[in-house]
Amino acid sequence: MIKNPHYNVVPGDAASHPYLDFTGVDVRVPMFVYLSREKRPGHDHNKKAGAMNAMVRASAILSNGPFMLNFDCDHYIYNCMAIREAMCYMLDRGGDRICYIQFPQRFEGIDPSDRYANHNTVFFDGNMRALDGLQGPMYVGTGCLFRRYAVYGFNPPRTNEYRGIYGQVKVPIDPHGHHHPGPEELRPLPEHPDHEAPQRFGKSKIVHRDHRRGQNGRPPGALLMPRPPLDAATVAESVAVISCWYEDGTEWGLRVGWIYGSVTEDVVTGYSMHNRGWRSVCCITRRDAFRGTAPINLTDRLHQVLRWATGSVEIFFSKNNAFLASRRLKFLQRLSYLNVGIYSFTSLFLIMYCLLPALSLFSGQFIVATLDPTFLCHLLLITITLMLLCLLEVKWSGIGLEEWWRNEQFWVIGGTSAHLAAVLQGLLKVIAYTVHVGVSRTVYAEIPQYSKLLGGGFFSFWVLAHYYPFAKGLMGRRGRTPTLVYVWAGLISITVSLLWITISPPDDRIAQGGIDM
């Protein structure tokens, strides 16, 4: 831990460095704290989300700054003025309703053709900017400036300022200065501001003492005031809040801080803020704010896409599904979050779309029965309309045609491999849950049928025991199943099934109800 810098400017001189002249330059170094949270067996540390929540609590004690910057370890600051630009959004008129400022991800070390679509400009420069017209872009896990007050789970001020199904109708200001409170503002406050604090934030009073309703971090001018050095009690308090037991019985990870329960905790965390009525902003600076590294081979890239797709499937089957959102999540913003949860399921249709041409060549039959002029006119009209829409989006967002084409190519690659694997994993989890429910019903039925339960369980275990070496080999060296295994398993299964039905179709008598014996 580097000690607190002096509050007065410390200018350098020409002799302070052998090669650089620091004359008239402020040479103070900000306080830097290395944080390593406690981990113990039996306590789930919740990966990145748990680390971020530990950082939030420790920084509340050490600095309690109103804004927090988050970016991954493989990213670095490329534009030192980007943080000031983001704070301008926060401090602007109406900016107190903004929960975070999301910067686009920019990468280095990518081949000129970008064959794996690592730049992903269609998403960052197209989709994210388009969401600026709604409640704002989603949180993507890095390159984001947060408002601490919003991270603490509080509702935004003037919750009912924007109304309507699309959230674009601003309530007019009464010229006489009369304020008409909404339902959230009419809710009675607790008798004491800290009445619910221990159950929500934990036992540390320092973590939540400056975040009562109506306050937002340190008071104005606190940075210009002299601050005493950190004493032993403050350091001990910061160590206590990053202990593995601190979150027990609190709302950390549920409503406060980064949300737990998904491998894509970033999307869920941003969703929880938008669901409370907060807004976000996409900030694209002239000079890139941050830069980082991207996967350089197909295996790493597909593994990254698989993790994102797995998180989207988890969101779809969880309480964070946008179907279950509150009324503060407006209609179009709700559609954007619905797309996050269901885009992986398009792989089921995409795989059929990719297999149909080869199947038509194999069977000698075309996809459609007849190619009449009406069908061709409709197909041509739909194709031209889609192309014009794509050109309009590309022209508006400033994306090159080559970048758009790379994005389309990798969408097909990821859709027929990683997305399909994520859907299968999600369905397997649902099936496992169904099996658990079936076993529970059998055990707790009025007349339990233990014989069927034991018999089915024994033979299932017997089959799985024989497949154990095969399953162990599929898991790879580090216990992770290669994406290629899912790809080929799905493709081979679907292809063999279609070929079997084509070569040996089922008997008509069987299809109609059975064969007389």
XYZ file of C-alpha atoms in Angstrom:
517
model
C 0.000 0.000 0.000
C 1.404 3.346 -1.072
C 0.705 6.084 1.476
C -1.729 8.911 0.820
C -0.257 11.612 -1.421
C 0.113 15.122 -0.067
C -2.876 17.317 -0.812
C -0.626 20.150 -2.082
C 0.940 20.059 -5.535
C 4.501 18.699 -5.496
C 6.352 20.069 -8.576
C 9.340 18.265 -9.997
C 12.641 19.676 -11.212
C 15.123 18.975 -13.960
C 17.384 16.910 -11.685
C 14.704 14.480 -10.521
C 15.194 12.219 -13.576
C 18.310 11.573 -15.660
C 16.491 11.748 -19.030
C 13.170 13.553 -18.515
C 12.555 17.099 -17.394
C 9.796 17.252 -14.761
C 10.037 20.989 -14.188
C 6.596 22.320 -13.290
C 5.042 18.833 -13.453
C 3.012 17.463 -10.545
C 4.941 14.342 -9.500
C 2.536 13.090 -6.834
C 1.610 9.407 -7.114
C -1.978 8.447 -6.184
C -2.515 6.021 -3.359
C -2.338 2.465 -4.643
C -3.723 -0.514 -2.725
C -3.226 -4.147 -3.695
C -6.261 -6.145 -2.607
C -6.256 -9.928 -2.125
C -9.479 -11.211 -0.587
C -9.662 -14.179 1.730
C -10.571 -17.582 0.258
C -11.353 -20.706 2.245
C -12.726 -24.153 1.399
C -16.477 -24.257 1.854
C -16.934 -20.562 1.026
C -17.877 -19.699 -2.547
C -15.731 -16.762 -3.605
C -17.984 -16.104 -6.674
C -15.071 -15.522 -9.027
C -14.851 -12.052 -10.592
C -18.110 -10.788 -9.102
C -16.934 -11.639 -5.587
C -13.614 -9.894 -6.198
C -15.373 -6.749 -7.402
C -17.656 -6.672 -4.371
C -14.668 -7.052 -2.053
C -13.019 -4.146 -3.850
C -16.142 -2.001 -3.447
C -16.232 -2.545 0.322
C -12.497 -2.001 0.830
C -12.440 1.145 -1.286
C -15.424 2.517 0.676
C -13.231 2.472 3.773
C -9.966 3.641 2.192
C -11.175 6.303 -0.245
C -14.990 6.224 -0.658
C -14.764 7.858 -4.058
C -18.107 8.529 -5.795
C -16.925 6.895 -9.043
C -15.212 3.567 -9.709
C -13.394 2.473 -12.863
C -13.397 -1.184 -13.875
C -11.395 -2.866 -16.621
C -9.845 -6.304 -17.098
C -6.261 -7.211 -16.329
C -5.459 -7.532 -20.055
C -6.559 -3.924 -20.715
C -4.720 -0.712 -20.055
C -5.560 2.995 -20.160
C -4.826 4.393 -23.610
C -6.483 7.806 -23.173
C -5.951 9.478 -19.808
C -8.676 12.055 -20.550
C -11.381 9.426 -21.109
C -12.196 9.267 -17.396
C -12.832 13.008 -17.338
C -15.136 12.704 -20.336
C -17.104 9.991 -18.545
C -17.377 12.106 -15.398
C -18.754 14.955 -17.496
C -21.760 12.755 -18.282
C -22.198 12.029 -14.583
C -21.948 15.678 -13.529
C -24.030 17.097 -16.369
C -27.630 18.209 -15.962
C -29.682 15.095 -15.296
C -26.537 13.005 -15.002
C -27.395 11.882 -11.497
C -29.675 9.253 -13.088
C -26.731 7.645 -14.939
C -25.395 4.525 -13.235
C -22.370 3.829 -15.457
C -20.505 4.953 -18.574
C -19.558 2.089 -20.886
C -16.595 2.451 -23.256
C -16.173 0.196 -26.296
C -13.490 -2.482 -26.219
C -10.529 -1.949 -28.535
C -7.869 -4.586 -29.105
C -4.282 -4.843 -30.299
C -2.329 -7.644 -31.925
C -5.131 -8.699 -34.278
C -4.336 -9.799 -37.806
C -5.252 -7.212 -40.476
C -8.064 -9.332 -41.923
C -9.547 -9.993 -38.440
C -10.731 -13.424 -39.527
C -12.208 -14.224 -36.080
C -14.099 -10.893 -35.731
C -12.237 -9.918 -32.559
C -12.864 -6.213 -33.088
C -16.617 -6.856 -32.879
C -17.319 -3.363 -34.151
C -20.896 -4.233 -35.127
C -21.707 -4.755 -31.453
C -19.688 -1.917 -29.908
C -20.147 0.762 -32.588
C -23.604 -0.300 -33.735
C -25.675 -2.038 -31.074
C -24.217 -0.231 -28.069
C -24.629 3.196 -29.656
C -28.193 2.341 -30.671
C -29.039 1.459 -27.060
C -28.023 4.996 -26.097
C -31.446 6.064 -27.351
C -33.136 3.804 -24.801
C -32.068 3.296 -21.183
C -28.504 2.792 -22.301
C -26.011 0.088 -23.287
C -25.392 -3.110 -21.382
C -22.412 -3.555 -19.087
C -19.811 -5.705 -20.833
C -17.457 -6.333 -17.902
C -14.585 -3.969 -18.679
C -13.929 -0.345 -19.600
C -16.753 1.000 -17.440
C -17.009 3.910 -14.979
C -19.586 3.264 -12.230
C -21.406 5.512 -9.811
C -20.869 4.025 -6.351
C -24.354 5.028 -5.226
C -25.889 2.900 -8.001
C -23.633 -0.069 -7.249
C -24.935 -0.018 -3.671
C -28.387 -0.969 -4.962
C -30.219 2.312 -4.408
C -32.912 3.577 -6.766
C -32.128 6.552 -8.989
C -33.456 10.016 -8.172
C -36.630 11.142 -9.963
C -37.591 7.567 -10.748
C -40.742 8.610 -12.610
C -39.170 11.407 -14.662
C -39.519 9.398 -17.879
C -42.765 7.592 -18.553
C -44.506 5.809 -21.382
C -44.121 2.333 -22.779
C -40.844 3.279 -24.453
C -39.530 5.454 -21.620
C -38.975 8.452 -23.886
C -41.751 10.727 -22.565
C -40.335 13.189 -20.079
C -42.699 14.458 -17.411
C -43.040 18.257 -17.806
C -41.772 20.425 -14.986
C -44.432 22.302 -13.073
C -43.812 26.045 -13.637
C -45.031 26.758 -10.102
C -42.394 24.452 -8.649
C -44.837 21.875 -7.306
C -43.466 18.347 -7.234
C -45.777 15.378 -7.650
C -44.088 12.388 -6.052
C -44.376 8.950 -7.585
C -45.159 5.658 -5.849
C -41.520 4.997 -4.978
C -41.107 8.433 -3.419
C -44.287 7.989 -1.348
C -42.911 4.852 0.255
C -42.195 5.623 3.946
C -38.577 5.754 5.013
C -37.296 3.670 7.945
C -37.153 5.337 11.333
C -33.351 5.455 11.206
C -31.246 5.736 8.029
C -29.165 2.721 9.067
C -32.150 0.607 10.125
C -31.681 -1.942 7.303
C -27.942 -1.469 6.864
C -26.634 -4.590 8.691
C -28.978 -6.887 6.771
C -28.102 -5.227 3.480
C -24.466 -4.147 3.615
C -23.017 -6.146 6.502
C -21.848 -5.207 9.964
C -19.291 -2.598 8.920
C -20.736 0.858 9.563
C -18.037 2.562 7.513
C -19.146 0.813 4.303
C -22.606 2.384 4.315
C -22.288 5.443 6.522
C -21.872 7.913 3.624
C -24.476 6.317 1.347
C -27.714 7.149 3.057
C -30.556 8.274 0.883
C -29.771 11.637 -0.670
C -25.982 11.402 -0.290
C -23.461 10.268 -2.844
C -19.962 9.496 -1.610
C -17.684 12.141 -0.171
C -18.872 15.742 0.273
C -17.837 18.377 -2.294
C -14.303 19.638 -1.834
C -13.132 16.588 0.111
C -10.224 16.021 -2.311
C -8.829 19.484 -1.557
C -8.846 19.002 2.207
C -5.899 17.510 4.107
C -6.500 13.909 5.097
C -4.740 12.124 7.949
C -2.824 8.948 7.125
C -4.555 5.612 7.477
C -4.410 4.284 10.998
C -4.332 0.665 12.138
C -8.059 0.582 12.905
C -8.984 1.684 9.376
C -6.695 -0.897 7.812
C -8.108 -3.605 10.096
C -11.639 -2.616 9.075
C -10.741 -2.847 5.384
C -9.311 -6.329 5.969
C -12.457 -7.437 7.800
C -14.797 -6.488 4.948
C -12.895 -8.696 2.450
C -13.125 -11.784 4.651
C -14.908 -14.772 3.181
C -17.631 -14.708 5.870
C -18.562 -11.027 5.592
C -21.265 -11.460 2.949
C -23.159 -14.132 4.912
C -26.682 -12.928 5.674
C -26.351 -9.770 3.545
C -27.604 -8.679 0.129
C -24.168 -8.578 -1.488
C -24.448 -10.378 -4.795
C -28.261 -10.372 -4.617
C -29.199 -6.692 -4.844
C -25.997 -4.912 -3.818
C -22.829 -4.829 -5.901
C -22.036 -7.269 -8.669
C -24.754 -9.927 -8.973
C -23.878 -13.606 -8.467
C -25.229 -16.713 -10.136
C -24.014 -16.403 -13.730
C -20.757 -16.682 -15.637
C -21.726 -13.387 -17.301
C -22.105 -11.422 -14.094
C -21.502 -8.213 -16.025
C -24.738 -8.423 -18.038
C -26.757 -9.398 -14.948
C -25.300 -6.506 -12.942
C -26.153 -3.968 -15.635
C -29.610 -5.502 -15.987
C -30.301 -5.120 -12.265
C -29.439 -1.405 -12.460
C -31.608 -0.790 -15.518
C -34.378 -2.762 -13.840
C -34.361 -0.232 -10.995
C -34.721 2.660 -13.438
C -31.118 3.759 -13.884
C -29.718 4.811 -17.265
C -26.320 4.273 -18.838
C -24.324 5.933 -21.602
C -22.026 4.637 -24.338
C -18.955 6.888 -24.602
C -16.887 6.528 -27.788
C -13.887 8.850 -27.589
C -11.856 10.090 -30.542
C -8.788 8.409 -29.077
C -9.453 4.911 -27.709
C -10.081 4.992 -23.967
C -8.690 1.511 -23.255
C -6.932 -1.155 -25.240
C -6.394 -4.815 -24.579
C -5.519 -8.165 -26.041
C -7.829 -10.550 -27.887
C -7.716 -14.309 -28.640
C -5.274 -15.051 -31.443
C -6.530 -18.521 -32.453
C -9.879 -20.122 -33.147
C -9.890 -22.367 -30.059
C -9.493 -19.475 -27.607
C -11.984 -17.360 -29.518
C -14.630 -20.095 -29.505
C -14.007 -20.721 -25.810
C -14.686 -17.031 -25.176
C -17.868 -17.137 -27.257
C -18.934 -20.329 -25.471
C -18.636 -18.620 -22.085
C -20.763 -15.696 -23.258
C -23.365 -17.980 -24.788
C -23.489 -20.154 -21.657
C -24.154 -17.062 -19.589
C -26.963 -15.990 -21.908
C -28.647 -19.393 -21.565
C -28.285 -19.178 -17.773
C -29.954 -15.755 -17.848
C -32.845 -17.146 -19.897
C -33.542 -19.908 -17.347
C -33.104 -17.645 -14.297
C -35.037 -14.948 -12.479
C -33.023 -12.358 -14.456
C -35.040 -13.102 -17.576
C -36.345 -9.828 -19.009
C -39.863 -11.303 -19.090
C -39.841 -10.965 -15.291
C -38.481 -7.411 -15.177
C -40.182 -4.527 -13.413
C -42.104 -1.745 -15.134
C -39.066 0.515 -14.880
C -37.406 -1.524 -17.631
C -38.973 0.027 -20.690
C -40.329 -1.915 -23.660
C -37.459 -1.557 -26.145
C -34.832 -1.989 -23.435
C -36.657 -5.142 -22.366
C -36.424 -6.439 -25.949
C -32.676 -5.836 -25.991
C -32.223 -7.882 -22.811
C -34.536 -10.582 -24.185
C -32.207 -10.825 -27.161
C -29.315 -11.421 -24.749
C -31.117 -14.448 -23.338
C -32.368 -16.034 -26.558
C -29.727 -15.323 -29.196
C -27.985 -18.636 -28.480
C -31.158 -20.563 -29.331
C -30.969 -19.336 -32.918
C -28.201 -21.911 -33.363
C -30.869 -24.622 -33.531
C -32.316 -23.010 -36.665
C -28.937 -21.973 -38.029
C -27.603 -25.535 -37.965
C -30.602 -26.680 -40.000
C -30.117 -23.779 -42.399
C -26.512 -24.850 -42.970
C -27.387 -28.554 -43.374
C -30.344 -28.176 -45.742
C -28.292 -27.348 -48.877
C -26.066 -30.400 -48.411
C -29.107 -32.551 -47.632
C -30.852 -31.367 -50.785
C -27.815 -32.351 -52.864
C -27.691 -35.743 -51.186
C -31.406 -36.500 -51.590
C -31.827 -34.904 -55.007
C -34.752 -32.769 -53.787
C -34.665 -28.994 -53.437
C -35.556 -27.195 -50.226
C -38.906 -25.991 -51.588
C -41.280 -28.016 -53.679
C -41.688 -25.629 -56.637
C -39.874 -22.485 -57.740
C -42.828 -20.438 -58.935
C -42.519 -16.729 -59.775
C -44.472 -15.673 -56.669
C -42.025 -17.402 -54.352
C -39.032 -15.925 -56.188
C -40.508 -12.407 -56.017
C -41.097 -12.699 -52.274
C -37.589 -14.080 -51.743
C -36.040 -11.273 -53.803
C -38.041 -8.613 -51.948
C -37.028 -9.936 -48.507
C -33.371 -10.241 -49.545
C -33.190 -6.690 -50.912
C -34.921 -5.296 -47.812
C -32.470 -7.024 -45.467
C -29.488 -5.810 -47.509
C -30.757 -2.221 -47.444
C -31.276 -2.399 -43.681
C -27.722 -3.690 -43.222
C -26.304 -0.929 -45.426
C -28.272 1.670 -43.476
C -26.959 0.396 -40.145
C -23.399 0.215 -41.458
C -23.601 3.740 -42.876
C -25.057 5.157 -39.640
C -22.514 3.539 -37.329
C -19.499 4.095 -39.593
C -18.586 0.393 -39.758
C -16.695 -0.845 -42.813
C -18.263 -3.432 -45.084
C -15.372 -5.825 -44.493
C -15.866 -5.595 -40.729
C -19.570 -6.252 -41.174
C -18.848 -9.277 -43.362
C -16.363 -10.700 -40.840
C -19.014 -10.330 -38.162
C -21.523 -12.230 -40.328
C -18.994 -14.980 -41.003
C -18.140 -15.518 -37.357
C -21.799 -15.385 -36.395
C -22.323 -18.485 -38.508
C -19.171 -20.125 -37.102
C -20.094 -19.399 -33.493
C -23.763 -20.169 -34.052
C -23.065 -23.674 -35.313
C -20.503 -24.483 -32.625
C -20.234 -22.537 -29.364
C -23.839 -21.311 -29.277
C -25.147 -24.804 -29.929
C -22.931 -26.219 -27.178
C -24.200 -23.577 -24.734
C -27.811 -24.437 -25.512
C -27.121 -28.142 -24.991
C -25.442 -27.425 -21.653
C -28.390 -25.302 -20.561
C -30.895 -27.953 -21.573
C -28.882 -30.595 -19.741
C -29.093 -28.513 -16.578
C -32.848 -28.247 -17.007
C -33.056 -32.016 -17.566
C -30.989 -32.612 -14.442
C -33.368 -30.409 -12.497
C -36.325 -32.355 -13.951
C -34.734 -35.634 -12.884
C -34.250 -34.233 -9.396
C -37.935 -33.258 -9.265
C -38.943 -36.713 -10.508
C -36.866 -38.448 -7.851
C -38.321 -36.193 -5.161
C -41.863 -36.942 -6.294
C -41.131 -40.662 -6.247
C -39.651 -40.559 -2.768
C -42.277 -38.287 -1.232
C -45.323 -39.768 -3.004
C -48.230 -41.187 -1.019
C -47.250 -44.681 -2.209
C -43.499 -44.474 -2.939
C -42.344 -46.827 -5.719
C -38.831 -47.444 -4.443
C -38.347 -50.514 -6.647
C -38.639 -48.504 -9.868
C -36.458 -45.750 -8.438
C -33.698 -48.125 -7.322
C -33.874 -50.118 -10.530
C -33.702 -47.121 -12.822
C -30.963 -45.493 -10.753
C -28.862 -48.663 -10.619
C -28.952 -49.362 -14.361
C -28.302 -45.712 -15.208
C -25.286 -45.739 -12.929
C -24.120 -49.029 -14.470
C -24.165 -47.544 -17.963
C -22.389 -44.376 -16.858
C -19.721 -46.420 -15.055
C -18.807 -48.117 -18.336
C -18.608 -44.735 -20.087
C -16.392 -43.161 -17.402
C -13.044 -43.580 -19.278
C -14.611 -42.157 -22.425
C -16.032 -39.167 -20.547
C -12.707 -38.628 -18.781
C -10.948 -38.474 -22.122
C -13.400 -35.894 -23.431
C -12.737 -33.605 -20.456
C -9.232 -32.832 -21.679
C -6.113 -32.216 -19.660
C -7.484 -29.472 -17.418
C -10.960 -30.812 -16.891
C -12.557 -28.675 -19.603
C -14.390 -30.160 -22.536
C -12.963 -28.845 -25.825
C -15.493 -26.965 -27.904
C -14.588 -29.106 -30.900
C -16.066 -32.143 -29.129
C -19.460 -30.469 -28.848
C -19.273 -29.261 -32.436
C -18.567 -32.652 -33.979
C -20.890 -34.523 -31.620
C -23.815 -32.293 -32.570
C -23.038 -32.300 -36.279
C -22.566 -36.068 -36.458
C -25.719 -36.796 -34.442
C -27.904 -34.522 -36.558
C -26.387 -35.690 -39.835
C -26.747 -39.398 -39.024
C -30.346 -38.897 -37.899
C -31.300 -37.044 -41.077
C -29.532 -39.555 -43.310
C -31.225 -42.466 -41.551
C -34.666 -40.934 -42.024
C -33.890 -40.141 -45.680
C -32.471 -43.572 -46.580
C -34.833 -45.663 -44.457
C -38.046 -43.712 -43.855
C -40.490 -45.070 -41.265
C -43.229 -47.399 -42.419
C -46.568 -45.718 -43.068
C -48.352 -48.280 -40.936
C -46.077 -47.457 -37.987
C -46.652 -43.739 -38.472
C -50.422 -44.302 -38.518
C -50.541 -46.057 -35.170
C -48.867 -49.458 -35.257
C -48.718 -52.866 -36.929
C -51.203 -55.647 -36.327
C -49.539 -58.684 -34.793
